[in-house]
Structures are given as structure tokens and as C-alpha cells.
Short mmCIF file of C-alpha atoms in Angstrom, two decimals:
data_model
loop_
_atom_site.label_atom_id
_atom_site.label_comp_id
_atom_site.label_asym_id
_atom_site.label_seq_id
_atom_site.Cartn_x
_atom_site.Cartn_y
_atom_site.Cartn_z
CA MET O 1 0.00 0.00 0.00
CA ALA O 2 2.89 2.37 0.68
CA GLU O 3 4.03 2.05 -2.91
CA GLN O 4 0.53 2.91 -4.17
CA ASP O 5 0.35 5.98 -1.93
CA LEU O 6 3.66 7.19 -3.34
CA SER O 7 2.61 6.71 -6.95
CA TYR O 8 -0.77 8.49 -6.79
CA PRO O 9 0.54 12.03 -6.15
CA ASP O 10 3.20 11.48 -8.79
CA THR O 11 0.65 10.31 -11.36
CA VAL O 12 -1.77 13.15 -10.60
CA SER O 13 1.00 15.78 -10.79
CA VAL O 14 2.11 14.45 -14.19
CA TRP O 15 -1.52 14.52 -15.38
CA ILE O 16 -2.00 18.14 -14.26
CA LEU O 17 1.29 19.32 -15.80
CA ALA O 18 0.50 17.58 -19.09
CA VAL O 19 -2.90 19.33 -19.25
CA LEU O 20 -1.26 22.70 -18.57
CA ILE O 21 1.37 22.16 -21.27
CA ALA O 22 -1.28 21.16 -23.83
CA ALA O 23 -3.44 24.17 -22.88
CA LEU O 24 -0.51 26.60 -23.27
CA LEU O 25 0.40 25.19 -26.68
CA ILE O 26 -3.18 25.25 -27.92
CA GLN O 27 -3.48 28.84 -26.65
CA THR O 28 -0.59 29.93 -28.91
CA GLY O 29 -1.94 28.14 -31.99
CA VAL O 30 -1.59 24.48 -32.96
CA GLY O 31 -0.65 25.07 -36.58
CA THR O 32 3.13 24.88 -36.18
CA THR O 33 5.11 21.65 -36.14
CA VAL O 34 6.56 22.41 -32.70
CA ASN O 35 3.12 23.06 -31.20
CA ILE O 36 1.66 19.89 -32.71
CA LEU O 37 4.54 17.83 -31.30
CA GLY O 38 4.09 19.49 -27.90
CA VAL O 39 0.37 18.73 -27.79
CA VAL O 40 0.94 15.11 -28.87
CA ALA O 41 3.64 14.75 -26.19
CA SER O 42 1.26 16.15 -23.55
CA LEU O 43 -1.47 13.71 -24.59
CA ALA O 44 1.08 10.88 -24.48
CA LEU O 45 2.00 11.91 -20.94
CA LEU O 46 -1.69 11.73 -20.02
CA VAL O 47 -1.89 8.21 -21.46
CA CYS O 48 1.26 7.11 -19.57
CA ALA O 49 0.12 8.59 -16.26
CA SER O 50 -3.38 7.12 -16.62
CA ALA O 51 -2.02 3.68 -17.56
CA GLN O 52 0.27 3.62 -14.54
CA MET O 53 -2.60 3.68 -12.04
CA PRO O 54 -4.19 0.26 -12.89
CA ILE O 55 -0.71 -1.27 -13.26
CA THR O 56 0.14 -0.10 -9.74
CA LEU O 57 -3.19 -1.24 -8.29
CA PHE O 58 -3.59 -4.67 -9.86
CA THR O 59 -0.06 -5.96 -10.58
CA HIS O 60 -0.40 -8.86 -8.12
CA ASN O 61 -4.00 -9.74 -9.00
CA CYS O 62 -4.08 -12.73 -11.40
CA SER O 63 -7.82 -12.96 -12.01
CA ALA O 64 -10.25 -10.37 -13.34
CA SER O 65 -7.72 -7.56 -13.57
CA ARG O 66 -5.41 -9.38 -16.04
CA LEU O 67 -7.04 -7.81 -19.13
CA LEU O 68 -6.96 -4.36 -17.54
CA ILE O 69 -3.24 -4.70 -16.75
CA SER O 70 -2.48 -5.89 -20.31
CA VAL O 71 -4.35 -2.95 -21.86
CA ALA O 72 -2.64 -0.51 -19.47
CA GLN O 73 0.84 -1.90 -20.25
CA VAL O 74 0.29 -1.67 -24.01
CA ALA O 75 -1.13 1.86 -23.63
CA GLY O 76 1.86 2.81 -21.49
CA GLN O 77 4.29 1.53 -24.12
CA LEU O 78 2.42 3.41 -26.85
CA GLY O 79 2.71 6.54 -24.73
CA ILE O 80 6.44 6.04 -24.12
CA SER O 81 7.09 5.49 -27.85
CA ALA O 82 5.11 8.64 -28.70
CA LEU O 83 7.04 10.63 -26.08
CA GLU O 84 10.39 9.46 -27.45
CA LEU O 85 9.37 10.29 -31.01
CA CYS O 86 8.08 13.75 -30.04
CA TYR O 87 11.25 14.43 -28.06
CA VAL O 88 13.52 13.55 -31.01
CA LEU O 89 11.46 15.46 -33.59
CA PHE O 90 11.00 18.49 -31.29
CA THR O 91 14.74 18.66 -30.55
CA TRP O 92 15.59 18.16 -34.22
CA ASN O 93 13.13 20.79 -35.40
CA ARG O 94 14.55 23.38 -33.02
CA SER O 95 18.28 22.61 -33.31
CA ARG O 96 19.01 21.26 -36.81
CA SER O 97 20.22 24.66 -38.07
CA LEU O 98 22.77 24.77 -35.25
CA LEU O 99 23.73 21.10 -35.67
CA ARG O 100 24.20 21.51 -39.44
CA ILE O 101 26.89 24.11 -38.73
CA GLU O 102 28.60 22.34 -35.82
CA LEU O 103 28.52 18.67 -36.89
CA ARG O 104 29.18 19.07 -40.63
CA THR O 105 30.42 15.56 -41.62
CA MET O 106 28.23 13.80 -39.02
CA TYR O 107 25.12 15.80 -39.85
CA PRO O 108 23.93 13.51 -42.73
CA HIS O 109 24.21 10.47 -40.43
CA LEU O 110 22.23 12.24 -37.72
CA GLN O 111 19.62 13.22 -40.31
CA SER O 112 19.31 9.56 -41.39
CA LEU O 113 18.90 8.51 -37.75
CA VAL O 114 16.10 11.05 -37.26
CA THR O 115 14.39 9.73 -40.42
CA ALA O 116 14.53 6.20 -38.98
CA THR O 117 13.36 7.33 -35.52
CA PRO O 118 9.63 6.52 -36.03
CA LEU O 119 10.54 2.90 -36.81
CA ILE O 120 13.07 2.68 -33.94
CA CYS O 121 10.65 4.10 -31.38
CA CYS O 122 7.83 1.79 -32.49
CA ILE O 123 9.90 -1.43 -32.35
CA PRO O 124 8.96 -2.26 -28.70
CA ILE O 125 5.23 -1.93 -29.36
CA ILE O 126 4.79 -5.26 -31.19
CA PRO O 127 6.68 -7.39 -28.58
CA CYS O 128 4.73 -5.58 -25.87
CA ILE O 129 1.42 -6.49 -27.53
CA LEU O 130 2.53 -10.12 -28.02
CA ARG O 131 3.75 -10.34 -24.45
CA ASN O 132 0.43 -9.10 -23.06
CA THR O 133 -1.89 -11.09 -25.34
CA LEU O 134 -0.19 -14.48 -25.84
CA GLN O 135 1.65 -15.18 -22.60
CA SER O 136 0.18 -17.43 -19.93
CA PRO O 137 -1.23 -15.41 -17.00
CA CYS O 138 0.66 -15.72 -13.69
CA LYS O 139 3.22 -18.17 -15.16
CA ASP O 140 6.33 -16.08 -15.66
CA GLY O 141 8.53 -19.16 -15.91
CA ALA O 142 6.66 -20.62 -18.90
CA PRO O 143 8.88 -20.91 -22.04
CA SER O 144 6.56 -18.75 -24.16
CA ASN O 145 6.51 -16.06 -21.48
CA LEU O 146 10.31 -16.02 -21.25
CA LEU O 147 10.53 -15.73 -25.06
CA PHE O 148 8.14 -12.76 -25.17
CA LYS O 149 9.93 -11.12 -22.24
CA TRP O 150 13.35 -11.35 -23.94
CA LEU O 151 11.97 -10.18 -27.28
CA TYR O 152 10.54 -7.18 -25.48
CA LEU O 153 13.81 -6.47 -23.66
CA ILE O 154 15.82 -6.72 -26.91
CA SER O 155 13.42 -4.31 -28.63
CA LEU O 156 13.82 -1.89 -25.71
CA GLY O 157 17.60 -2.16 -26.08
CA ILE O 158 17.42 -1.25 -29.79
CA ASP O 159 15.09 1.64 -29.03
CA GLY O 160 17.30 2.91 -26.20
CA ALA O 161 20.46 2.63 -28.31
CA GLY O 162 18.92 4.80 -31.04
CA ILE O 163 17.91 7.49 -28.53
CA ILE O 164 21.36 7.41 -26.86
CA ILE O 165 23.17 7.84 -30.22
CA PHE O 166 20.89 10.77 -31.10
CA ASP O 167 21.50 12.35 -27.69
CA TRP O 168 25.29 11.97 -27.85
CA LEU O 169 25.52 13.50 -31.33
CA CYS O 170 23.30 16.42 -30.33
CA LEU O 171 25.22 16.90 -27.09
CA TYR O 172 28.49 16.97 -29.03
CA GLY O 173 27.10 19.63 -31.39
CA PHE O 174 25.75 21.74 -28.51
CA ALA O 175 29.06 21.46 -26.60
CA LYS O 176 31.04 22.58 -29.67
CA PHE O 177 28.80 25.61 -30.04
CA LEU O 178 28.94 26.51 -26.34
CA MET O 179 32.74 26.34 -26.41
CA LYS O 180 32.65 29.27 -28.82
CA THR O 181 30.90 31.40 -26.21
CA VAL O 182 34.00 31.35 -23.98
CA ALA O 183 36.37 32.30 -26.81
CA PRO O 184 37.35 36.01 -26.68
CA GLY O 185 35.97 38.12 -29.50
CA GLU O 186 33.61 35.37 -30.70
CA SER O 187 30.03 36.55 -31.40
CA VAL O 188 27.23 33.99 -31.12
CA SER O 189 23.54 34.01 -31.96
CA GLU O 190 21.33 34.52 -28.91
CA ASP O 191 18.66 32.10 -30.12
CA PHE O 192 21.32 29.45 -30.85
CA LEU O 193 22.61 29.99 -27.31
CA LEU O 194 19.15 29.35 -25.88
CA ILE O 195 18.73 26.26 -28.06
CA ALA O 196 22.13 24.86 -27.05
CA TRP O 197 21.63 25.27 -23.29
CA SER O 198 18.06 23.93 -23.43
CA GLY O 199 19.34 20.99 -25.49
CA VAL O 200 21.96 20.17 -22.86
CA VAL O 201 19.33 20.26 -20.08
CA THR O 202 16.81 18.09 -21.96
CA ILE O 203 19.50 15.57 -22.92
CA GLY O 204 20.45 15.41 -19.24
CA PHE O 205 16.81 14.61 -18.38
CA CYS O 206 16.75 12.00 -21.16
CA PHE O 207 19.88 10.26 -19.84
CA LEU O 208 18.38 10.29 -16.34
CA ALA O 209 15.16 8.74 -17.67
CA LEU O 210 17.14 6.00 -19.45
CA ILE O 211 19.05 5.20 -16.25
CA VAL O 212 15.84 5.01 -14.20
CA TYR O 213 14.20 2.92 -16.94
CA GLY O 214 17.14 0.50 -16.90
CA ILE O 215 16.90 0.19 -13.12
CA GLY O 216 13.13 -0.35 -13.31
CA THR O 217 13.49 -2.99 -16.02
CA SER O 218 16.16 -4.82 -13.98
CA LEU O 219 13.90 -4.75 -10.91
CA ALA O 220 11.00 -6.10 -12.99
CA ILE O 221 13.18 -9.00 -14.23
CA LEU O 222 14.11 -9.76 -10.62
CA GLY O 223 10.41 -9.80 -9.71
CA ASN O 224 10.39 -6.62 -7.62
CA ASP O 225 7.25 -5.06 -9.09
CA VAL O 226 6.80 -2.54 -6.27
CA TYR O 227 9.97 -0.53 -6.96
CA SER O 228 9.74 -1.21 -10.69
CA ASN O 229 6.37 0.59 -10.76
CA LEU O 230 7.84 3.44 -8.76
CA CYS O 231 10.60 3.76 -11.35
CA ASP O 232 7.95 3.95 -14.09
CA SER O 233 6.17 6.77 -12.25
CA LEU O 234 9.47 8.61 -11.82
CA ILE O 235 10.18 8.29 -15.55
CA TYR O 236 6.91 10.06 -16.39
CA THR O 237 7.86 12.88 -14.02
CA ILE O 238 11.26 13.20 -15.73
CA PHE O 239 9.56 13.29 -19.14
CA THR O 240 7.30 16.06 -17.84
CA CYS O 241 10.36 18.08 -16.75
CA MET O 242 11.96 17.45 -20.15
CA PHE O 243 9.00 18.71 -22.16
CA SER O 244 8.48 21.60 -19.75
CA THR O 245 12.06 22.66 -20.58
CA LEU O 246 11.29 22.43 -24.30
CA LEU O 247 8.11 24.44 -23.78
CA LEU O 248 10.09 27.09 -21.89
CA LEU O 249 12.56 27.19 -24.80
CA LYS O 250 9.69 27.80 -27.23
CA ILE O 251 8.32 30.65 -25.09
CA ARG O 252 11.74 32.29 -24.64
CA LEU O 253 12.48 32.06 -28.38
CA HIS O 254 9.09 33.58 -29.12
CA TRP O 255 9.81 36.50 -26.78
CA LEU O 256 13.29 36.90 -28.27
CA HIS O 257 11.94 37.07 -31.81
CA LEU O 258 9.25 39.58 -30.78
CA ARG O 259 11.92 41.75 -29.15
CA GLU O 260 14.16 41.54 -32.23
CA ARG O 261 11.27 42.50 -34.53
CA ALA O 262 10.38 45.45 -32.28
CA GLU O 263 14.02 46.63 -32.28
CA LEU O 264 14.22 46.26 -36.05
CA LYS O 265 10.99 48.19 -36.53
CA LYS O 266 12.30 50.93 -34.23
CA ARG O 267 15.55 51.25 -36.20
CA ILE O 268 13.71 51.40 -39.52
CA GLU O 269 11.21 53.96 -38.18
CA GLU O 270 14.12 56.16 -37.08
CA VAL O 271 15.42 56.20 -40.65
CA LEU O 272 12.11 56.08 -42.56
CA PRO O 273 9.29 57.11 -40.21
CA GLY O 274 5.80 55.82 -41.00
CA THR O 275 6.85 53.25 -43.60
CA LEU O 276 6.21 50.00 -41.68
CA ALA O 277 3.34 48.53 -39.68
CA LEU O 278 3.19 45.38 -37.59
CA ASP O 279 0.21 43.19 -38.61
CA HIS O 280 -1.72 40.71 -36.42
CA THR O 281 0.73 37.89 -37.25
CA GLY O 282 3.74 39.85 -35.99
CA LYS O 283 5.12 40.46 -39.49
CA PHE O 284 6.00 43.80 -41.05
CA SER O 285 3.97 45.24 -43.88
CA ALA O 286 3.98 48.56 -45.67
CA ALA O 287 1.96 51.12 -43.77
CA PRO O 288 -0.90 52.74 -45.76
CA LYS O 289 -0.15 56.25 -47.00
CA LEU O 290 -2.93 58.71 -46.39
CA GLY O 291 -4.08 60.85 -49.27
CA THR O 292 -3.23 58.30 -52.00
CA ILE O 293 -5.67 56.48 -54.27
#
């Protein structure tokens, strides 16, 4: 019961944060790729947090709750795969201009990895479905159950390896860029600086999530479902922190671009007063001239 009491506040907090993130993104307009990925990630967090509750409650019940646990585990894996995919695509969408400059020869390989990411992230879904539909209930030592378990673990290893390679390449590109900021006389782009630091923080969260996931998987293999479920709940909290950082990056970049446009408009108005107007989209257009037909 202690383990359940610990997981409920964690699950509810993840649920609330995911709703807030989705609401903020919808508020600013869902039409952009970054906003769509953010909303999908928030919905995936909701699925993961909701799936964790029946898994925590009924893990040791081998009768009527078996179907509910199977559905929750498959839903949780779908949510994790969606979160990983959104994380990679969100990071790539925001940082590829910086990475193209810093990685150069490795950039095409990273681009190929990102293209293959949907397949890599979805690999664990099929073994997870097979494991939860074909295995014998409450007979973990059965040969078929062991086969499905190892297939699932191998698929998780492939998935994790792809994410780790992506993270290391991005981290290398961000570190190369940040090294320029300490060089005397070197000018750097402010938005690239924000992207690089946010990338380092989110990659740190991702590595932490992979470590906790590895610990949780090891505990599950050893039969310690109590602490394995706690690790799963902690992972969803880490994912929430990761996407909150990406959301903060989006907001700060938006403010930065608004400030730059306002400064540009001010400079132009000083030279050519009354020639530009800022429309409802935040873009400049020629101001109407009074007295002309």
C-alpha cells in the first residue's frame, strides 16, 4: 500500500502538468510543427500517467484484472514510444540549423537517424502487444513467457540505443557551439545559445530517464514489481520536466523574436518614419499612405 500511496501524487502531478502544457500550446496556436509535437507529447503523458494507475493497483492480481493490466501496459508503451518520437522530432526541429553548422560531416548520419526514428521508437510496441496477449497469465517461468519477455527487452535495447546515439551526437554539437561562447571576441547568436543550453538540459533529463528505466526494467526482471512501478512513475515525471524545458525554450524564443522584430521596426522607423506597420501575425507590412488612391 505504501508504494501505491507514493505513486498516486506522482501520477496526478504528471496529469495536471500535461494538461497545462497542452493548454498553453493550444493557446498559442496548434498550426506549427513544434506546437503539434508538444500537444501530442502532452497527450502521451496523459496516457502514460493514466495507464500507470491500474498497473500499480492490480499488478499482483491474477484474475479479473489481467485484461486491464495488459491494456494498461500496451497503452503505457504506446505513450512512451510517442514521447520518445516527439522528443527527437522536437529537438531536431529546433536545433538542426545549429547542428548543421557544428557537426558538418556527421550531420547527414544524424539526419538519417532522425528519419529512422519513427521505426526505432515503435519497435517495442509489437513485442509488448505479443507479451500481453499471448503469454500465460501468472506463469512467468513458462517458455513462451520467457521468449516474449526477452523479445521485449531486446526491442527496448534497440530503441534505447537509437535514442542514446541521437542524444550523444546532439550533445556533441551543442558542446562545440557553447565552447565558442567562452572564446574572446567570438560573437554567437542569442537564439542558438538558448537552443544549445536547453538541449543540454533536456538531454540530461533523457539520460536520467534512461538510467531510471534500466533500473526499473532490472527490478522487474528480478520480480520486484513494487519498486519497478515506482521507477515507471518517476520516468513520467522526468519526461514532464523534459517537455516543460522544451516548452520554456519555445516561449523564450518567441519572446526573443518579438523583441528583435520590435528593435528592427524601431531602427527602420528612425530612418524612414511611417513606412512600416506590424500586422496581427507579428510580421512587417507597408503602412498605408494617407491621401493616396
